[in-house]
Short mmCIF file of C-alpha atoms and ligand atoms in Angstrom, two decimals:
data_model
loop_
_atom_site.label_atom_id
_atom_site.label_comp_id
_atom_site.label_asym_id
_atom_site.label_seq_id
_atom_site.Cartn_x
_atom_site.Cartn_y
_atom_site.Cartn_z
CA UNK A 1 64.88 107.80 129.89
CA UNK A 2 65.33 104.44 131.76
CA UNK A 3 68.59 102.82 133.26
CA UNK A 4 68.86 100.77 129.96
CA UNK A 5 68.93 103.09 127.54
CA UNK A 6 71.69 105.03 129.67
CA UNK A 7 73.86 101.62 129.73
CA UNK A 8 76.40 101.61 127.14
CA UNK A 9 76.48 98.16 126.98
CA UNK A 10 73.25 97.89 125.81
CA UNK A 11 74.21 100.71 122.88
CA UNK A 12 77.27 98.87 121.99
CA UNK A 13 75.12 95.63 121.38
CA UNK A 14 72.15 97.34 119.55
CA UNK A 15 73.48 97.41 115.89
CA UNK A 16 74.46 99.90 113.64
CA UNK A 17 70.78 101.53 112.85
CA UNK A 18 70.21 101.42 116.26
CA UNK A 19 66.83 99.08 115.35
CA UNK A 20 65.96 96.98 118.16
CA UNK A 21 65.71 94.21 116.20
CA UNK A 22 68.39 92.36 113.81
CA UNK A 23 68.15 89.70 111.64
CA UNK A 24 70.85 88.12 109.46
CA UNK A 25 70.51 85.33 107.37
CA UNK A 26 73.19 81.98 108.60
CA UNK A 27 75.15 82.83 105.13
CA UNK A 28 76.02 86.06 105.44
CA UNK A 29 76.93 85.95 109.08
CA UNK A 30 79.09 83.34 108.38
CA UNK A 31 80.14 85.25 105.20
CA UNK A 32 81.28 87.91 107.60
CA UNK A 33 83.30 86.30 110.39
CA UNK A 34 85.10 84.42 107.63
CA UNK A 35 86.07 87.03 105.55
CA UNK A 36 86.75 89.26 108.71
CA UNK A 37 89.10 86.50 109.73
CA UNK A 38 90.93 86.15 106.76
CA UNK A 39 91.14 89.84 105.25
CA UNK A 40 91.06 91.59 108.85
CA UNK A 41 93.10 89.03 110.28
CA UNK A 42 95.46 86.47 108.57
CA UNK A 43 96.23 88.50 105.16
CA UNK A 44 97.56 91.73 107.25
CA UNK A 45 99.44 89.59 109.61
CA UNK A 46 101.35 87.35 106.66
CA UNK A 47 102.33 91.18 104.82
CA UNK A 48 103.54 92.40 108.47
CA UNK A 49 105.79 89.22 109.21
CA UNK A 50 107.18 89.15 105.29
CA UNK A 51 107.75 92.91 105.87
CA UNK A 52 109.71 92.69 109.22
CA UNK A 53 110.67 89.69 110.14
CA UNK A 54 112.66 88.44 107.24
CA UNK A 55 115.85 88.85 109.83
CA UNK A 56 114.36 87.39 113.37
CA UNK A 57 114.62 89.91 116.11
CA UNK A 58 116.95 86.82 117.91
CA UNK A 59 119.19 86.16 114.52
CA UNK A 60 122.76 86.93 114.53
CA UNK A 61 122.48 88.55 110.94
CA UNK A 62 125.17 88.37 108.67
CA UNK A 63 126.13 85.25 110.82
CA UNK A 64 123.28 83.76 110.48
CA UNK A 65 121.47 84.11 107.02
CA UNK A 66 118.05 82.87 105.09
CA UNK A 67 115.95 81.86 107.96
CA UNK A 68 112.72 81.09 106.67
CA UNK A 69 110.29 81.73 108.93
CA UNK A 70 108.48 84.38 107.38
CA UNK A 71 108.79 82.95 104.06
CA UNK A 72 106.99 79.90 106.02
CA UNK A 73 104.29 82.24 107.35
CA UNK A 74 103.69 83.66 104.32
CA UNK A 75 103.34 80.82 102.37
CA UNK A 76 101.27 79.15 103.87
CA UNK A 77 99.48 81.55 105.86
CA UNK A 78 98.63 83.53 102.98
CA UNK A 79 97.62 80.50 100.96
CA UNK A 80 95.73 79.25 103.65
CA UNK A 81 93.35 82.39 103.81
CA UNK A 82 92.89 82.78 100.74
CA UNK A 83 91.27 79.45 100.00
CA UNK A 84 89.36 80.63 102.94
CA UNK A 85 88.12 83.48 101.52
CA UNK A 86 87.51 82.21 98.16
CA UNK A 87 85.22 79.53 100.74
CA UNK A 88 83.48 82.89 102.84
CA UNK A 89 82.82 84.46 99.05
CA UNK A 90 81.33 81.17 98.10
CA UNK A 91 78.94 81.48 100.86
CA UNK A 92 77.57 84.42 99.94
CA UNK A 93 77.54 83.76 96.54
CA UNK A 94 74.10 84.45 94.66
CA UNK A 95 71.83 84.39 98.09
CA UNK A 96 72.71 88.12 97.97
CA UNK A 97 70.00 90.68 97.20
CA UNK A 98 71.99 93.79 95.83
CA UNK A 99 68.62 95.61 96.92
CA UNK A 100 70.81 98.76 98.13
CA UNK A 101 73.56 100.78 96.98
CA UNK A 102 75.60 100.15 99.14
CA UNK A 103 75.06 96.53 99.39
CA UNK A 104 75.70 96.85 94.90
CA UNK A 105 78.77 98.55 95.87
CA UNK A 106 80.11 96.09 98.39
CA UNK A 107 79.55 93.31 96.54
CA UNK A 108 81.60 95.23 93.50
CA UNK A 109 84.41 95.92 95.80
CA UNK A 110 84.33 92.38 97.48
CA UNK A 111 84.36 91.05 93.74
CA UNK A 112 87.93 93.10 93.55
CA UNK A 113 89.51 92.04 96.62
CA UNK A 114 88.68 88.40 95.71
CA UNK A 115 90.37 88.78 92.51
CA UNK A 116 93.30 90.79 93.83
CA UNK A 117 93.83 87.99 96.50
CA UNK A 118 93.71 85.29 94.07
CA UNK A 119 96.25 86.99 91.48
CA UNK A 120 98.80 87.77 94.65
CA UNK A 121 98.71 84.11 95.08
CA UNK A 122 99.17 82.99 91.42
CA UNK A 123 101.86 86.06 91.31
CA UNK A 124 104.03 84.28 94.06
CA UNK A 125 103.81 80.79 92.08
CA UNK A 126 105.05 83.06 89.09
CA UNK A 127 107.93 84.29 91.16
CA UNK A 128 110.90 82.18 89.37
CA UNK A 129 113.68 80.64 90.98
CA UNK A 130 115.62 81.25 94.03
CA UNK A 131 119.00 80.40 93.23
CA UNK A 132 122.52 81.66 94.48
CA UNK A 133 126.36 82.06 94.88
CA UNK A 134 127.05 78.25 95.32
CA UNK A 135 125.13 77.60 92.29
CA UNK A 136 126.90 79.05 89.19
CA UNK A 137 124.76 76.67 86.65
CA UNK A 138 121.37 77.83 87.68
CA UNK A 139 121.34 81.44 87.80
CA UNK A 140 118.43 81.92 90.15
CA UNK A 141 115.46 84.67 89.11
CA UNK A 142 116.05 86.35 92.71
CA UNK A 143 120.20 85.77 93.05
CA UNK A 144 120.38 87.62 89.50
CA UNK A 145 117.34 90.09 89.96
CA UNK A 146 116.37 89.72 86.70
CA UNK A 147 113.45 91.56 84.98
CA UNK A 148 111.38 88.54 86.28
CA UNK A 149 112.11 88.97 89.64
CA UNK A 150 111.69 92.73 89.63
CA UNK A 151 108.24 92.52 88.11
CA UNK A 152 107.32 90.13 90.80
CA UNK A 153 108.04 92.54 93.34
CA UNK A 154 106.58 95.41 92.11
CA UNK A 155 103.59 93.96 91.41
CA UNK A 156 103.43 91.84 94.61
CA UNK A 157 103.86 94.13 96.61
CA UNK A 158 102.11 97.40 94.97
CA UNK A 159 99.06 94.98 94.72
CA UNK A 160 99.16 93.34 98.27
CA UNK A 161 99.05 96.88 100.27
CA UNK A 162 96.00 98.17 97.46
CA UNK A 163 93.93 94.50 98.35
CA UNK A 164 94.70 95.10 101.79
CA UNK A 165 93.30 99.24 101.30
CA UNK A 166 90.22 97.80 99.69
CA UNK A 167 89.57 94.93 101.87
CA UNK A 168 89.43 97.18 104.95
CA UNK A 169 87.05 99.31 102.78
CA UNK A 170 85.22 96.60 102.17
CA UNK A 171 84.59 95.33 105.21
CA UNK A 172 83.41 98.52 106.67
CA UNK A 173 80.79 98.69 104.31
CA UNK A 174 79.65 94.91 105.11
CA UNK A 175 79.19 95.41 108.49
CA UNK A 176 77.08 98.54 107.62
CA UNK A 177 74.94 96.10 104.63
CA UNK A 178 74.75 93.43 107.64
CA UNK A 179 73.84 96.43 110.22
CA UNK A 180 76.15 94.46 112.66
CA UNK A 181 76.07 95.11 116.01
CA UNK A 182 78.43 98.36 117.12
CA UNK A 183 80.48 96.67 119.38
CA UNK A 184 81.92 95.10 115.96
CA UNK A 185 82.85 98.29 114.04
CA UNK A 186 84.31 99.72 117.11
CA UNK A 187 86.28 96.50 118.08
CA UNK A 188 87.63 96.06 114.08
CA UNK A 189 88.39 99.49 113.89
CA UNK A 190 90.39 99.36 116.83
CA UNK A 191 92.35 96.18 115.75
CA UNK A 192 93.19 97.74 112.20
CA UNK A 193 94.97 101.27 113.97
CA UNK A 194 96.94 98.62 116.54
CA UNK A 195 98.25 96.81 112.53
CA UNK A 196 99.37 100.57 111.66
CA UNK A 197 100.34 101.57 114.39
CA UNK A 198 102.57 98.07 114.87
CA UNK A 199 103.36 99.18 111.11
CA UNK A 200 104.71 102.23 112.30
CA UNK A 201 106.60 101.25 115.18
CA UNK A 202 108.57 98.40 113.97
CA UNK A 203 109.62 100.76 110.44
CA UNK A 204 110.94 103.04 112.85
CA UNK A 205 113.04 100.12 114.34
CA UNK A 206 114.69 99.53 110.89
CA UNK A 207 113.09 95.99 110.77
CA UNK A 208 112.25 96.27 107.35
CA UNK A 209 115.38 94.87 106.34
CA UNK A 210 115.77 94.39 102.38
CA UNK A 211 114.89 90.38 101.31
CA UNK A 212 118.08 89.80 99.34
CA UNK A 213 120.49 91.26 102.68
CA UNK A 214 118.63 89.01 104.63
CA UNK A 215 119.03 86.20 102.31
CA UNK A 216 122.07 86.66 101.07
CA UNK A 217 123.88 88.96 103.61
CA UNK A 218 125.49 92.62 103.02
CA UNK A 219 128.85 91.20 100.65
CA UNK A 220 128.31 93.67 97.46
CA UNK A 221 130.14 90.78 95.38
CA UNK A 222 126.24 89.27 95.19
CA UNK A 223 124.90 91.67 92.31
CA UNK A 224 121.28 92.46 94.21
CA UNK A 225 123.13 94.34 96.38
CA UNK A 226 124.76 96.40 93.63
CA UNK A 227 121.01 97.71 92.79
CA UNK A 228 118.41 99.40 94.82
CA UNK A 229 116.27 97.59 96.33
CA UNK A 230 112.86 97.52 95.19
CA UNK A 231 109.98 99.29 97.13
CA UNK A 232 109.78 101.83 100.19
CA UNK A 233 111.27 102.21 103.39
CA UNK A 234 113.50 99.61 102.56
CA UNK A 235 116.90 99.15 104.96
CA UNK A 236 120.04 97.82 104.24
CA UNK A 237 122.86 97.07 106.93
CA UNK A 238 126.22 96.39 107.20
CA UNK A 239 126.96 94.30 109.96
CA UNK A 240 128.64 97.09 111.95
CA UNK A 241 125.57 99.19 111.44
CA UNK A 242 123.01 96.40 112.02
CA UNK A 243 125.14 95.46 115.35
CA UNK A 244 124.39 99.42 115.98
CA UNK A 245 121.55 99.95 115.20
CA UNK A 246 119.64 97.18 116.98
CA UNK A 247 122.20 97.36 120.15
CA UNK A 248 121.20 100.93 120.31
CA UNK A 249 117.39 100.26 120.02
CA UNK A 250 118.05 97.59 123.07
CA UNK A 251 119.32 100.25 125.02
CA UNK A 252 116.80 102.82 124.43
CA UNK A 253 113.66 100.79 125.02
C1 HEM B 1 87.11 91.92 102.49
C2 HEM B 1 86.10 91.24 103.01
C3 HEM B 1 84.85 90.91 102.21
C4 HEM B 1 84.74 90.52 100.90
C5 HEM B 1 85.89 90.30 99.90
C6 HEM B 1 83.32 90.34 100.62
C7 HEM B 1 82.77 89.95 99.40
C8 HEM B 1 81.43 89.94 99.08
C9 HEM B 1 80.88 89.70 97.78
C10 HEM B 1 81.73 89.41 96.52
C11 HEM B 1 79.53 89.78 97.87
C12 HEM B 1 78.52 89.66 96.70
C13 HEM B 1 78.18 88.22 96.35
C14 HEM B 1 77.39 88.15 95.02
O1 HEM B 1 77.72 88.89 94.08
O2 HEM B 1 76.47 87.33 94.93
C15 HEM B 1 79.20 90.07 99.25
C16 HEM B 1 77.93 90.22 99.76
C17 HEM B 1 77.65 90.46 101.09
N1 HEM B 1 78.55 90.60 102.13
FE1 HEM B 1 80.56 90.59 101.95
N2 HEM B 1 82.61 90.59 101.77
C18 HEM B 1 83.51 90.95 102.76
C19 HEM B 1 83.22 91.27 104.07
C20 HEM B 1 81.94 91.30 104.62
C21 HEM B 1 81.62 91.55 106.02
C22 HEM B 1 82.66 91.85 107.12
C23 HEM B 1 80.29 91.47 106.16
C24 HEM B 1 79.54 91.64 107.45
C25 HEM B 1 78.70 90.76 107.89
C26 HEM B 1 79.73 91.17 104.84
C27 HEM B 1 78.37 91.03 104.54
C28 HEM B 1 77.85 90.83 103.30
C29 HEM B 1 76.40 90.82 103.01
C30 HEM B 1 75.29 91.04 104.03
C31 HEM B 1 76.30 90.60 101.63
C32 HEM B 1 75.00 90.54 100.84
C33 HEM B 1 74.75 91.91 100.30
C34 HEM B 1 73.44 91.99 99.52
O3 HEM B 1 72.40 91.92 100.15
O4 HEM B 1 73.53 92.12 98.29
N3 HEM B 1 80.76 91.06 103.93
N4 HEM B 1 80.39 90.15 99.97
C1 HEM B 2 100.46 82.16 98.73
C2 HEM B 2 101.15 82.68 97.78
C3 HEM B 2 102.13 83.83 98.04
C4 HEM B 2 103.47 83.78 97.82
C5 HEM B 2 104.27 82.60 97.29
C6 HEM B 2 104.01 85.08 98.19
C7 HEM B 2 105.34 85.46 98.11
C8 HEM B 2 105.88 86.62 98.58
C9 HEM B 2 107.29 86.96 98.59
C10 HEM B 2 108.41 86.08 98.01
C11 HEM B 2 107.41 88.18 99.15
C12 HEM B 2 108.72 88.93 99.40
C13 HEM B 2 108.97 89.87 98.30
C14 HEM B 2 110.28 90.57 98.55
O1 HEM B 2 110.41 91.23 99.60
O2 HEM B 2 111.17 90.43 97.72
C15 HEM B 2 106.09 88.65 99.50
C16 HEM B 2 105.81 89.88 100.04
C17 HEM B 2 104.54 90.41 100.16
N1 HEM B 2 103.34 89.72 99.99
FE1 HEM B 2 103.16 87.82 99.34
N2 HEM B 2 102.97 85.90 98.62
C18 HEM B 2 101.80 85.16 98.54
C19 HEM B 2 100.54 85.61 98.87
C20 HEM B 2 100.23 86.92 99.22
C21 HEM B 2 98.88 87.42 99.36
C22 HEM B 2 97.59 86.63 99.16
C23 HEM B 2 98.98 88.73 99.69
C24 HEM B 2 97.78 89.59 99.88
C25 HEM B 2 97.70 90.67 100.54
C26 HEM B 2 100.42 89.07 99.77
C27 HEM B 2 100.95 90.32 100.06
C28 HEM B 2 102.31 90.61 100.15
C29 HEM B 2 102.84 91.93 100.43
C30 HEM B 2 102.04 93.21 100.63
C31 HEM B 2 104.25 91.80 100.44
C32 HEM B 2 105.28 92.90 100.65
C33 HEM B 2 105.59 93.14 102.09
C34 HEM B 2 106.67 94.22 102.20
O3 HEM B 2 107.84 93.86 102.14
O4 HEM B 2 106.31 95.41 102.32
N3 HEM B 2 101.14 87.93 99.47
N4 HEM B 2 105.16 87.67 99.14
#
């Protein structure tokens, strides 16, 4: 056994087969870093801020209500990789061979998460209105939670974390189709458990703070806050207990 072979340098670079040689046509290596990008990358990080940042770890909540950052974010950020993607799927787009199983299979599930991603997008143009308090004429979709608004959410969101599921699926299996290089799996492997485990960390914080509180504030006369709210893990504060709770957490970390 020589010095090279011993190097794991040299094994992290060799890819996945462990064949010497790799070859991988312009498209789909550009397919990959593209769609790595957006669904590894951009996507995750839009659902994280719109999960836990709707009240900014700075913001003065109930004082301070509606900032829109996240609602910024996600807009745009989520809009902005999708087109992407649609652009990395166009790549690929009939230069693919199919000639294995798995490759069938990835282009099946890559056919899914492209269609998932697209309807989220069209779903959040097919939110309704906003509305509010101030406006008594225009009873907004979200002020009013009606069925609209609930259906939104559901789906949204039920939808969003099963894309997200399949998109990390699929892009294990590309890299294997593409017999990337190891140093890739390893590397997006360990960027996906630092998302969950940033998932974890910040739900134990209590910063997923319900959308209509943070909009609207705690005051039960609003009637979203008269209903549950709509999905899991979900935290609503008064602002005694948000003072509390994220004095305490200060304290403690
Ligand atoms: C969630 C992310 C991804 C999605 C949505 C996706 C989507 C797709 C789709 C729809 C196809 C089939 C195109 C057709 O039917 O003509 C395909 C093929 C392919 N993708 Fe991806 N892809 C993703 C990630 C990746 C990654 C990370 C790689 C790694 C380089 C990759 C490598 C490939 C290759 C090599 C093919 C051709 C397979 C064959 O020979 O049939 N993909 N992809
Ligand atoms: C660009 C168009 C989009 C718009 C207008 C939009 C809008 C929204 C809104 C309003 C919410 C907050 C729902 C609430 O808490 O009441 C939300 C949350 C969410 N969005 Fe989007 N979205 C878009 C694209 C996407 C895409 C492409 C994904 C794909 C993964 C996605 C995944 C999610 C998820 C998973 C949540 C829930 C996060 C949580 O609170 O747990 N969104 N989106």
């Amino acid at each position: 056994m020589n010095l090279l072979q011993n190097d794991w340098l040299t094994w992290l670079l060799l890819p996945l087969s462990g064949n010497a040689h790799h070859e991988l046509s312009f498209w789909a290596s550009w397919h990959g870093r593209i769609m790595v990008l957006c669904w590894g990358v951009l996507l995750p990080l839009g659902v994280l801020i719109a999960r836990f940042f709707k009240v900014m770890p700075s913001q003065n909540w109930p004082t301070v209500l509606d900032n829109k950052a996240w609602w910024t974010a996600h807009l745009h950020g989520q809009g902005a990789a999708i087109v992407l993607a649609a652009v990395g799927v166009a790549l690929i787009w009939n230069t693919a061979g199919g000639a294995t199983p798995l490759a069938r299979w990835h282009g099946y599930t890559g056919w899914a998460v492209t269609a998932l991603g697209i309807a989220q997008a069209l779903a959040g143009f097919a939110r309704g209105s906003k509305g509010g308090p101030q406006d008594a004429r225009v009873r907004g979709d979200h002020y009013d939670m009606t069925p609209r608004r609930n259906t939104f959410e559901k789906t949204h969101k039920s939808l969003g974390y099963a894309a997200l599921l399949l998109a990390l699926v699929t892009v294990f299996m590309g890299l294997v189709v593409a017999d990337a290089p190891r140093w890739m799996l390893l590397a997006i492997s360990l960027w996906w458990l630092s998302l969950i485990a940033a998932f974890a960390w910040l739900q134990k914080q209590g910063r997923c703070i319900d959308t209509y509180q943070a909009i609207w504030g705690p005051d039960t006369s609003h009637p979203g806050n008269r209903i549950a709210p709509i999905g899991w893990g979900i935290r609503r504060y008064t602002a005694a207990s948000f003072a509390k709770q994220f004095k305490k957490t200060k304290e403690t970390t």
